[in-house]
Short mmCIF file of C-alpha atoms and ligand atoms in Angstrom, two decimals:
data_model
loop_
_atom_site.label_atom_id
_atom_site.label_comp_id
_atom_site.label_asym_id
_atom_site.label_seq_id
_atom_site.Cartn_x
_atom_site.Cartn_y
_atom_site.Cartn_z
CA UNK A 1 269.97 205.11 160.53
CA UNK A 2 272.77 203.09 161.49
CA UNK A 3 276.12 205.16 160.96
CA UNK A 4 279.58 202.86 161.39
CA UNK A 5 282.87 204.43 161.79
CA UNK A 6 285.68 202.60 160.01
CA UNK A 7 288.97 202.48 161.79
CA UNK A 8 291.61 203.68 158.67
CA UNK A 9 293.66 201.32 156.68
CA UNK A 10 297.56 202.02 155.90
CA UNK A 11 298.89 204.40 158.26
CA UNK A 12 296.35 207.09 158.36
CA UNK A 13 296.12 208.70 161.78
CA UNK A 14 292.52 210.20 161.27
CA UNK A 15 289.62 209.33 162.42
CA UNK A 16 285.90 210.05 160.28
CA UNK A 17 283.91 211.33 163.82
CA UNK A 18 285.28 211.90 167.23
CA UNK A 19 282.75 211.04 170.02
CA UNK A 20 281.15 214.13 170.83
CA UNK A 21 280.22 214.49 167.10
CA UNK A 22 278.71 211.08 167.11
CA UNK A 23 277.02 211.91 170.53
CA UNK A 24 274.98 214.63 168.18
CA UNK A 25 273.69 211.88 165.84
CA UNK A 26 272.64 209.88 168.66
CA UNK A 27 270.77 212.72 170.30
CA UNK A 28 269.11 213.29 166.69
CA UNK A 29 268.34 209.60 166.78
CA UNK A 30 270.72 207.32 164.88
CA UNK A 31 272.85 204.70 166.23
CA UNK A 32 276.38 204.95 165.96
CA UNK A 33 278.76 201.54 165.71
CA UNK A 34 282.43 202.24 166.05
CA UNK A 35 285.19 199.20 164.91
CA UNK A 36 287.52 198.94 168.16
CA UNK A 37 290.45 201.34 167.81
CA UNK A 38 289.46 203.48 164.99
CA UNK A 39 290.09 206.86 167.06
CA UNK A 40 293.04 205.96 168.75
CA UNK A 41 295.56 207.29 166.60
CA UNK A 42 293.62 210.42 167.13
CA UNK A 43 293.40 209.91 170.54
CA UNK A 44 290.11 209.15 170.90
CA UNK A 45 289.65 205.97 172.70
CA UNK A 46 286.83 203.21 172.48
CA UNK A 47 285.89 204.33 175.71
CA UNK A 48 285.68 207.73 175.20
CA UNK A 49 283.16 206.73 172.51
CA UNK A 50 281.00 204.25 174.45
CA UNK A 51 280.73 207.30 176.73
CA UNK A 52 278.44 208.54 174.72
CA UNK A 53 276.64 205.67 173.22
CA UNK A 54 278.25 204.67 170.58
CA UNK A 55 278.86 201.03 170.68
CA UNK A 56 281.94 199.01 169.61
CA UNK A 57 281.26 196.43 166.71
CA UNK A 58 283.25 194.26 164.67
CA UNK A 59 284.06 195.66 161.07
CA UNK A 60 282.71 192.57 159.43
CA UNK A 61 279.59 193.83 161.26
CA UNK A 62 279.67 197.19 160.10
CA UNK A 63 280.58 196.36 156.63
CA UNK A 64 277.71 194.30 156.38
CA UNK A 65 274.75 196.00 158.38
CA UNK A 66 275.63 199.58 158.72
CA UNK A 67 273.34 202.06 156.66
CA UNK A 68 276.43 204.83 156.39
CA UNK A 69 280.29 204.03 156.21
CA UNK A 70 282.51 206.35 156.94
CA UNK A 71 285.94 206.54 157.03
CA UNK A 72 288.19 209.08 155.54
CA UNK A 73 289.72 207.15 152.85
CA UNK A 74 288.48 204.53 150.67
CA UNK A 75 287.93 201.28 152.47
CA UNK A 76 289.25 198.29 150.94
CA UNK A 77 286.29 196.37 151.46
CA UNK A 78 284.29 198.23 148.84
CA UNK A 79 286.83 196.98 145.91
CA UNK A 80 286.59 193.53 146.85
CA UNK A 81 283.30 193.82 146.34
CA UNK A 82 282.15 193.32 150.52
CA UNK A 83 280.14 196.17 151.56
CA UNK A 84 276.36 195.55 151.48
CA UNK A 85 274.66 196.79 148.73
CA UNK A 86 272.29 200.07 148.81
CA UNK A 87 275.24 201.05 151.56
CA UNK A 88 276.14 204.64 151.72
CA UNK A 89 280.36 205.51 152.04
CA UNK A 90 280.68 208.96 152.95
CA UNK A 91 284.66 210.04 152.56
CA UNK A 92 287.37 211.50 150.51
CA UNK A 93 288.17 209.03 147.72
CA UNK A 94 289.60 211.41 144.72
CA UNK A 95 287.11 210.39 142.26
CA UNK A 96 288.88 212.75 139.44
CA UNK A 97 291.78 210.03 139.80
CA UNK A 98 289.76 207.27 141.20
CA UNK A 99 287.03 206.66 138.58
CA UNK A 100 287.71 203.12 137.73
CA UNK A 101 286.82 202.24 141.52
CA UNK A 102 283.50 204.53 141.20
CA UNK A 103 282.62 202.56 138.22
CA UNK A 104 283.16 199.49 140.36
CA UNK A 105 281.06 201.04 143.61
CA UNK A 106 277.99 201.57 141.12
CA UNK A 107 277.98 198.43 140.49
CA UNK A 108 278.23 196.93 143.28
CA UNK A 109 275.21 199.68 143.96
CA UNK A 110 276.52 201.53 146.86
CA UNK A 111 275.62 204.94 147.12
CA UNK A 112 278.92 207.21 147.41
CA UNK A 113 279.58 210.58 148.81
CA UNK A 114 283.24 211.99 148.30
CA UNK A 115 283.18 215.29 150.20
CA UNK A 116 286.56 216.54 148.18
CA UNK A 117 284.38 217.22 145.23
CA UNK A 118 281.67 219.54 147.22
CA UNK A 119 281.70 222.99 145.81
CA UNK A 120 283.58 225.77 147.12
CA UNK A 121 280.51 228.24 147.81
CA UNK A 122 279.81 230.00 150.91
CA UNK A 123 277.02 227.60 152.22
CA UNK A 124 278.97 224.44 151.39
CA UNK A 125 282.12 225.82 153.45
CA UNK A 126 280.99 223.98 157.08
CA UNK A 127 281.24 220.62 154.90
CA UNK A 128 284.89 221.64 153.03
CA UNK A 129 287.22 219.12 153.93
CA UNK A 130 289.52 220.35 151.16
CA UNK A 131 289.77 223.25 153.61
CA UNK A 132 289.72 222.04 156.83
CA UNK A 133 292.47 219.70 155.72
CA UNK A 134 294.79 222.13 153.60
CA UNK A 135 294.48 224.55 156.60
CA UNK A 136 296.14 222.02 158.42
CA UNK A 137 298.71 220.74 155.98
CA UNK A 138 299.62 224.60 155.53
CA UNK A 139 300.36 225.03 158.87
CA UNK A 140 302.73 221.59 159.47
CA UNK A 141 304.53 222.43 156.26
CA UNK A 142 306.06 225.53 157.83
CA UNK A 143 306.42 223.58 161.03
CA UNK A 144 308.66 220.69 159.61
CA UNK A 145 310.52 222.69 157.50
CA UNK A 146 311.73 224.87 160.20
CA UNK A 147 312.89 221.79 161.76
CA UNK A 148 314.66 220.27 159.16
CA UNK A 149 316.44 223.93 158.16
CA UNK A 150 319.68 223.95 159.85
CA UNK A 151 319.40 227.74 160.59
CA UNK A 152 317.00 229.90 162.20
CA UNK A 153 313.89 231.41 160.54
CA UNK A 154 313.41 234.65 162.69
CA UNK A 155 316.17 237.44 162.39
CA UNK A 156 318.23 238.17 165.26
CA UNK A 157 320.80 240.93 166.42
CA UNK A 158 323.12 238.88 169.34
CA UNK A 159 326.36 239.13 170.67
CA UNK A 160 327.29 236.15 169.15
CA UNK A 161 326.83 237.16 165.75
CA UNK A 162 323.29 238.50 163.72
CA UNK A 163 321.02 236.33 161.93
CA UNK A 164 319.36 237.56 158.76
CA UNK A 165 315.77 236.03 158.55
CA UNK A 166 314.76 232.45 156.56
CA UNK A 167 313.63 233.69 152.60
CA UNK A 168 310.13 231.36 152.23
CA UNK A 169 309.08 231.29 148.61
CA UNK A 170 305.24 230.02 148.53
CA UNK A 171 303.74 228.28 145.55
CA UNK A 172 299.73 228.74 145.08
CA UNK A 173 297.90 230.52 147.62
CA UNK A 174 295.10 228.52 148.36
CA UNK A 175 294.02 227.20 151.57
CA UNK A 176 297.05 225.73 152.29
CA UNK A 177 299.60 228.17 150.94
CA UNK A 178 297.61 231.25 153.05
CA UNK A 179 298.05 229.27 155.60
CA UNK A 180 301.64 228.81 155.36
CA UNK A 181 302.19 232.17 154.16
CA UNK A 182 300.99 233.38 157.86
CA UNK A 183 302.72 230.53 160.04
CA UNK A 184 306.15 231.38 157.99
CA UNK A 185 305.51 234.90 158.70
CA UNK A 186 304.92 234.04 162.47
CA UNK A 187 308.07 232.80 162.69
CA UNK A 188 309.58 236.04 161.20
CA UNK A 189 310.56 234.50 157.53
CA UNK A 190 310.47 236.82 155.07
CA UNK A 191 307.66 235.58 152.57
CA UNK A 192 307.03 235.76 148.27
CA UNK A 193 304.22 234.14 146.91
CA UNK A 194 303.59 233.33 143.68
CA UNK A 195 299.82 232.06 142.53
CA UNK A 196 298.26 232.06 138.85
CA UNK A 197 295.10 233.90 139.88
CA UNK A 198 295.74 237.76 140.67
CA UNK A 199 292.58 238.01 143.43
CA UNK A 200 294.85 236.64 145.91
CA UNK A 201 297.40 239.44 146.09
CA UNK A 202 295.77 241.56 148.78
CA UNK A 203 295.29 238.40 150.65
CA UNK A 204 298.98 237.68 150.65
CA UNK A 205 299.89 241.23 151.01
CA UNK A 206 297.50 241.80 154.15
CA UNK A 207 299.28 238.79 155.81
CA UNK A 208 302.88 240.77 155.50
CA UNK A 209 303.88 238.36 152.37
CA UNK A 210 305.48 239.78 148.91
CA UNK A 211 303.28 238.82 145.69
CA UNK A 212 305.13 237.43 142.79
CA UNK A 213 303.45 240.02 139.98
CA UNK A 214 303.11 238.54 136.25
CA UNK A 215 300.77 239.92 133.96
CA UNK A 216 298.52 238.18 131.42
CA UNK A 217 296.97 235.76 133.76
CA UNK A 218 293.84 233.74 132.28
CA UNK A 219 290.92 234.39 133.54
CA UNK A 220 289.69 231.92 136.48
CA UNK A 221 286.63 233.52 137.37
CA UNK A 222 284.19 231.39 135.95
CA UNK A 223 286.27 228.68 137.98
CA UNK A 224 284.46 227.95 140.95
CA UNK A 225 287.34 229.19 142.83
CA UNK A 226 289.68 227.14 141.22
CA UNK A 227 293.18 228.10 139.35
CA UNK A 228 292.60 227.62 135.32
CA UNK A 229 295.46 226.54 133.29
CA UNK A 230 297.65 229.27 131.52
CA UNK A 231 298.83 230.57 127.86
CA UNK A 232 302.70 229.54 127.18
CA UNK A 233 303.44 233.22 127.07
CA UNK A 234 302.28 233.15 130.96
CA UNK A 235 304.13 230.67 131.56
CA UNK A 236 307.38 231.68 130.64
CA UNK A 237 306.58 234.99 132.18
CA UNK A 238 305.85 232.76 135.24
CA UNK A 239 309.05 230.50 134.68
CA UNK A 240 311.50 233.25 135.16
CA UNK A 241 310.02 235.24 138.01
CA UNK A 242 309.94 232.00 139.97
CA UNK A 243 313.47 231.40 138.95
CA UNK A 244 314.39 234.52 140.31
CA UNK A 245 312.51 233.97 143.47
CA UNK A 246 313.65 230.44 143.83
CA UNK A 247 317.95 231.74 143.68
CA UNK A 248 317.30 233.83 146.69
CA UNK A 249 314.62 231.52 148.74
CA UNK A 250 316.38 229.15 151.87
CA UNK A 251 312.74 227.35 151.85
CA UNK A 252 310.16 226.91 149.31
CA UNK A 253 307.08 225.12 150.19
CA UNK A 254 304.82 224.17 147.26
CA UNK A 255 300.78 223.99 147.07
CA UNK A 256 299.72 225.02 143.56
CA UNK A 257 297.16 222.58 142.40
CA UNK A 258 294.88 222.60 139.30
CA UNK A 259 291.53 220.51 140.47
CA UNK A 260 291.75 217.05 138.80
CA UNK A 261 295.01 217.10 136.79
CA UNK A 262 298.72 217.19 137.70
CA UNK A 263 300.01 219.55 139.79
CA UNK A 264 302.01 222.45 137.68
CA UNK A 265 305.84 221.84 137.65
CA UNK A 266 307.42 225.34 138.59
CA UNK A 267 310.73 224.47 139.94
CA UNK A 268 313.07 222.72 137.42
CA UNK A 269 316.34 221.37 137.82
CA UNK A 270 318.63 224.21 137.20
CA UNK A 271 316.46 226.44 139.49
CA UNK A 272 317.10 223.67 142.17
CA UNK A 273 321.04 223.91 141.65
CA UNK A 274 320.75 227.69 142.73
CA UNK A 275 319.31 227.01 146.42
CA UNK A 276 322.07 227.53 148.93
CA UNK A 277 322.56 223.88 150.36
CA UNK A 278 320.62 223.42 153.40
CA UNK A 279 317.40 224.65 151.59
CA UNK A 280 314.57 222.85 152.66
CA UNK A 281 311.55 222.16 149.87
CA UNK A 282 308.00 220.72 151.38
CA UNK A 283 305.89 219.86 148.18
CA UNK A 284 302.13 219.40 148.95
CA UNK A 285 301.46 218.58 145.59
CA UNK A 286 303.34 215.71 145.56
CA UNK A 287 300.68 212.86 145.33
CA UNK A 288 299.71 214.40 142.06
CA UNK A 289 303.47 214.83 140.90
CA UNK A 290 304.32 217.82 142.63
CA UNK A 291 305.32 221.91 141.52
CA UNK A 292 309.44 220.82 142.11
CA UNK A 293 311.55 218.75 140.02
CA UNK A 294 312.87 215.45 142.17
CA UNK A 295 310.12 215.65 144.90
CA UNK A 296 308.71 211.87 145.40
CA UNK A 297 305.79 211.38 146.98
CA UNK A 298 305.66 210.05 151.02
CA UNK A 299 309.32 210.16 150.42
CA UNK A 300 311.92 212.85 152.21
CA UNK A 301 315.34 212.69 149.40
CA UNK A 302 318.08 214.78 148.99
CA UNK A 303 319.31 216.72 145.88
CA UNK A 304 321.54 219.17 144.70
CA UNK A 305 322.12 219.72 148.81
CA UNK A 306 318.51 220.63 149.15
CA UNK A 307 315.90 218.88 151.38
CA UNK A 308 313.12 217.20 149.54
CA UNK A 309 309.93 216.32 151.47
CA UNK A 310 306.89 215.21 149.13
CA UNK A 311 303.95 214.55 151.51
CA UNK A 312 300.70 215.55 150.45
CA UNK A 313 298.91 214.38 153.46
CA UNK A 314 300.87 216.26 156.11
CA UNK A 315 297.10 216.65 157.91
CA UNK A 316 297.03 213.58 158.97
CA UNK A 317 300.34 214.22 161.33
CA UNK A 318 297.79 216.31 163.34
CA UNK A 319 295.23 213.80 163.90
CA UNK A 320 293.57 215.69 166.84
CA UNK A 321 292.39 218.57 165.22
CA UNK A 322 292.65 217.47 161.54
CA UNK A 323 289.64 214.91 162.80
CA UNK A 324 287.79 217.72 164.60
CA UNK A 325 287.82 219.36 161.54
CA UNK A 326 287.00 216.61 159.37
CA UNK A 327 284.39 215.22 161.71
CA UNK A 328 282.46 218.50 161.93
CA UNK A 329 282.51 218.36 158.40
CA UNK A 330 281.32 215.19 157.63
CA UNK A 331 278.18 215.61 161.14
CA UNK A 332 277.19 219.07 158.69
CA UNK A 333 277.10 216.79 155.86
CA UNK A 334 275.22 214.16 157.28
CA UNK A 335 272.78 217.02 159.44
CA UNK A 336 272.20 217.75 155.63
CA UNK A 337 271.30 214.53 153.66
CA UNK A 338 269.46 212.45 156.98
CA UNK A 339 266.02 213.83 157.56
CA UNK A 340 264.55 214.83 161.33
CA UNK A 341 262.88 211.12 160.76
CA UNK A 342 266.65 209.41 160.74
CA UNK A 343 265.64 208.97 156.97
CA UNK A 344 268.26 209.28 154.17
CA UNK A 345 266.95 212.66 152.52
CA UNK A 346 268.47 213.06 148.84
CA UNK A 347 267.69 216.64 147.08
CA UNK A 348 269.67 216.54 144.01
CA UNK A 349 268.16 219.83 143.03
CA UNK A 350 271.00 221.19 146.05
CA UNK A 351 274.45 221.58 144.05
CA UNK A 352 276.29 220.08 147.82
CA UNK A 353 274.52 216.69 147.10
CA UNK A 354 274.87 216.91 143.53
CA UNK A 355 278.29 217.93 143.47
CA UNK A 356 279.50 215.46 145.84
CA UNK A 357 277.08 212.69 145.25
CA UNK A 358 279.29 210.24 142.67
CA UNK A 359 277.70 206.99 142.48
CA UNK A 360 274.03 205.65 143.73
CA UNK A 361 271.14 203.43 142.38
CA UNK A 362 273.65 201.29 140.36
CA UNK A 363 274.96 204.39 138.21
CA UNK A 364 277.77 207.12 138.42
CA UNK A 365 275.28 210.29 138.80
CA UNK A 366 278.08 213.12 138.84
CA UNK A 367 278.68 213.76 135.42
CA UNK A 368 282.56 215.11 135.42
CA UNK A 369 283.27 211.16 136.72
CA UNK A 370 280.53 209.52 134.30
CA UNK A 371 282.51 211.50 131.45
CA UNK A 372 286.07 210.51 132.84
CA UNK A 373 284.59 206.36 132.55
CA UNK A 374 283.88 206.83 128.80
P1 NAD B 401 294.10 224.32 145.26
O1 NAD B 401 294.61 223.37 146.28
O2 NAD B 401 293.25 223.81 144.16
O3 NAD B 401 295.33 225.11 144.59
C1 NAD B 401 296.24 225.82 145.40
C2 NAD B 401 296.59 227.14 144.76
O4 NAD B 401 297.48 226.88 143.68
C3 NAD B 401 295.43 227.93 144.19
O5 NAD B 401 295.40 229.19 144.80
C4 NAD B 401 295.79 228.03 142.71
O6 NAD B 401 295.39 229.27 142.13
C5 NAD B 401 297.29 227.89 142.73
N1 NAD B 401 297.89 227.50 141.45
C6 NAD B 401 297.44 226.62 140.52
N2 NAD B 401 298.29 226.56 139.49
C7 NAD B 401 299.32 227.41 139.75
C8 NAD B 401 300.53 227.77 139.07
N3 NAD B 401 300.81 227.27 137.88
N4 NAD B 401 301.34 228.66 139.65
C9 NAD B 401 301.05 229.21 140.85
N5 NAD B 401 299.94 228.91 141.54
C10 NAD B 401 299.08 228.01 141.01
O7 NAD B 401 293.37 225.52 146.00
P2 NAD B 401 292.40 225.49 147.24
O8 NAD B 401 293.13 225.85 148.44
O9 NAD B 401 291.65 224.21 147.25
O10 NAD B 401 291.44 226.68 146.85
C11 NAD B 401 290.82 226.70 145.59
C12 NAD B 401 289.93 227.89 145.50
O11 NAD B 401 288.73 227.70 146.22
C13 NAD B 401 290.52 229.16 146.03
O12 NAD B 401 290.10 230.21 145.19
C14 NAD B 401 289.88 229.34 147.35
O13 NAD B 401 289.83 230.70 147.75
C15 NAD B 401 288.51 228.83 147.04
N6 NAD B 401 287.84 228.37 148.23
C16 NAD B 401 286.54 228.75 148.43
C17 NAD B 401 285.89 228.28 149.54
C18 NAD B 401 284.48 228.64 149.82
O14 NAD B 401 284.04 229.70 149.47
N7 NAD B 401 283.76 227.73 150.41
C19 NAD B 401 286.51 227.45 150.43
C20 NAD B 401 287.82 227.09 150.18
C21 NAD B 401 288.47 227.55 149.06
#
């Protein structure tokens, strides 16, 4: 099969396979194309891909004769109505949000992949970009909110004075928010965590973090992993303990997600007014409205004297190992759904393929986005 790698549109710093990854499919006995320049923002250079036998083609090119696309976000080809048809795009495109455009891709009768929506079991978790990604995002949202605090995070005893330690209060403790949880603690912050499902307390409490107890929580076991939304009684239960938690916290970085819907709003105004100026907020959840009143998405504001940063794709900052990860992902994927013959190799009877496999032969296949189009 012939597998192009789109350089990314808009800013994005990732890149969909570095070369050693596509040096695998070649060995298995694909050919790779590459458009000019799509791994340099990773630093991954054309040369470093022709290295291993990938060659350099023009996107028109790709767009046009490539079997697989991929790129990590949705190229804007395939809304224009460009992309060959029968084409495969393997990528993250959102289709809970984005279902007019998988409506579009069916019927323009490319076959799409978007590896956000492949379930979170144990066999799919070499393939979880969700994951890979969050990990990351978890880990810069510590990092730039220790820069943009104007004090220290670790406690010190000096002649000069003593420091008390940074207060980090983490919403959701996902991926991202476990991840945070141990980078703050790292640093020496003292951590709370708050997070709708209870499993996640001894995970918090094993990395040295406080959990945020409220009883009544519904129950998300029947999930897939994912957090369930919550009685009004919760809620208020909720409402106050963050409040609490939110008067004494100097940084508060934000991941709680519900899959497909708006993110929860747990900081409102008036709990904002109580943060000691200087506080710094990172909300991950921004794109999808975020968990703290005033955040705006890709936007860094200021209110109240607190620090506002909404970025939801703070992965992309690291573009080295946030396309290591994602490129590791997407070679499982691929090792998974192209045959030992180079064939495309579709077992919809597997919940990875079906899960992630939205649109193909001139239909949307996955029902959750065929039900969103009605
Ligand atoms: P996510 O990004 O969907 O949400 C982040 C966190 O926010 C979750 O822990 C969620 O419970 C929490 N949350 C939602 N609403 C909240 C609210 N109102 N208040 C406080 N917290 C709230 O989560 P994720 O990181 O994508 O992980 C989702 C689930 O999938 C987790 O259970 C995770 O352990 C599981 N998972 C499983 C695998 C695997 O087995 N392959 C891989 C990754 C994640």
């Amino acid at each position: 099969m012939i597998i192009g790698i789109l350089k990314e549109q808009n800013g994005e710093q990732r890149v969909s396979i570095l070369p050693e990854q596509a040096e695998v499919l070649i060995k298995n006995g694909n050919t790779v194309w590459l458009e000019s320049g799509a791994g340099e923002a990773a630093f991954a250079a054309d040369a470093a891909y022709t290295a291993k036998n990938v060659s350099i083609e023009s996107r028109e090119k790709i767009r046009k004769e490539a079997d697989v696309l991929l790129s990590y976000w949705a190229p804007p080809e395939a809304a224009e109505g460009t992309i060959r048809p029968g084409a495969i795009l393997i990528g993250v495109y959102q289709p809970l949000f984005q279902f007019n455009l998988m409506r579009s891709w069916s019927e323009q009768k490319l076959t799409c992949f978007s590896l956000d929506m492949i379930p979170r079991t144990t066999r799919a978790q070499s393939m979880d970009v969700l994951s890979s990604q969050a990990n990351i995002a978890g880990y810069k949202a510590v990092l730039l909110a220790a820069n943009l605090f104007p004090r220290y995070f670790p406690m010190f005893m000096t002649a000069a004075g003593s420091i008390a330690p940074a207060k980090v209060l983490i919403l959701g403790a996902g991926v991202a928010g476990l991840q945070a949880v141990a980078t703050a603690r790292r640093l020496g912050a003292v951590v709370e965590v708050s997070d709708t499902r209870p499993a996640v307390k001894e995970e918090v409490m094993s990395l040295g973090a406080k959990f945020i107890e409220v009883d009544g929580a519904a129950d998300a076991s029947k999930a897939g992993g994912y957090a369930v939304e919550q009685s009004e009684e919760y809620r208020q239960k909720q409402k106050q303990r963050i409040a609490e938690a939110v008067a004494k916290a100097d940084i508060i970085i934000a991941t709680a997600q519900l899959q497909g819907k708006p993110a929860p709003l747990l900081v409102t105004e008036e709990m904002l007014k109580q943060m000691k100026p200087g506080s710094v907020v990172i909300d991950l959840a921004a794109s999808t409205g975020g968990n703290v009143f005033g955040v705006k998405n890709n936007e860094t504001t200021q209110l109240h004297g607190v620090t506002l940063v909404g970025n939801s794709q703070l992965a992309s900052d690291m573009p080295w190992d946030a396309s290591k990860m994602y490129g590791k992902n997407v070679l499982n994927f691929l090792q998974l759904i192209i045959n030992k013959e180079c064939r495309l190799n579709l077992n919809f009877e597997d919940d990875i393929v079906k899960g992630c496999c939205i649109t193909h032969d001139g239909a949307v296949v996955n029902t959750r986005i065929s039900e969103l189009i009605k």
